[in-house]
Amino acid sequence: MLEKQTQAIDTTLMLLVKQFHSPLLDWVMRGASIIGGTVVFTLMCLILGAIFWGRQQRVYLTALAITAIGGTGLNLLIKQLFNRPRPQLWQITTGEPNTSSFPSGHAMLSLVIYGFIGYLLARHFRRWRWWIVSLIIVLIVLIGFSRVYLGVHWFTDIVAGQAAGLTWLMACLLNLEIYRRYHQYRKKSPPSLSS
């Protein structure tokens, strides 16, 4: 990407996507992009955080904060390091921030936030976990594709954003599971006998 070796394939894929533009798809893709935007993520995290706080689920509240804030910070850091210009082939949407194109914040944070929510739902509703996982995957892919469709990101921005998001999410969920299991083990362990 730094050597512009992906530029040809990025341009080819964007022009291929442009062939499928229609007024209906424009509307659908704008909606998908909004669902993957900062305002929606912030509201969802605040609502979920309030639920965890009310139920005194501090472990999940802390995990949500680390996952969301850490993912956002990591995305901004990578953007600063690469500073890739956004595509100029077309733009259907308006009001895009003047930030680096690489990696896509929508792609990265949709995987981080919706992935975290999907993990919680799949744990709670085990009977429906495959449906939940499938719907979350479809939503994440749709949000990523919408950014290419709207002309505000290159294809490689989406791939990089989702790869970085998946890496960060897996690290956060692994730590959460280790923490949970450690505390479950401590609760089940008999108290040590003092001599």
Steps between C-alpha positions, in 0.01 A plus 500: 500500500781743587665430164162544323515139381132455592385810311422319174289228662331751731402718203382198297281375786349842563413545132347150503283593799393822324329293230246380759396846619127568513278741699376214721852373573616857565235525771584155649873572506454841662296326772768232550765770524299686765460178702879469495561862595634671810163635620333157498801330662520763773128469581517119503803500730339750737175299517685171545731658757199631695346150498822347632528773763138450613548124527835549677677302228825689540703237314294545183493878544879510522536261204265715290693817585837344420371343178328815367745768614804288420364413155430866424845607619670225300312602186599866537862404564520285187334776296766745618780258413384431143320826413352360178278738297138402445385395153397779264321288237155600631318558826131435550501599864592845628647629822779244526772598747832607354690208652730240355336229292709212636371309685124550485366602841152377407636156406725472804260628764197316363693178545615604848167629634254270325738209554506572874119527513468181295732320741285603797174406326639163384611422857160594643283343227696183428214342309510783245875557495552394134221732386648781706852444365369479142302824531796682656728383216250613235466840671877550522551402134215730391644797691844440349361464148292817541816704546640384165161542334471857624847577365659604831738205549716272294441124519834449680392758763207273584708180511761666722235649729325167545830316556610752763154497659494120517845492657405758764164335572655154541763639738231670711269196505789268587592718796136518607466120490826450693382749764155336530639148527761603753231648725273198454791276599569711810135481608495120463835445675469402867642753744859428597555364852710724720752320718 
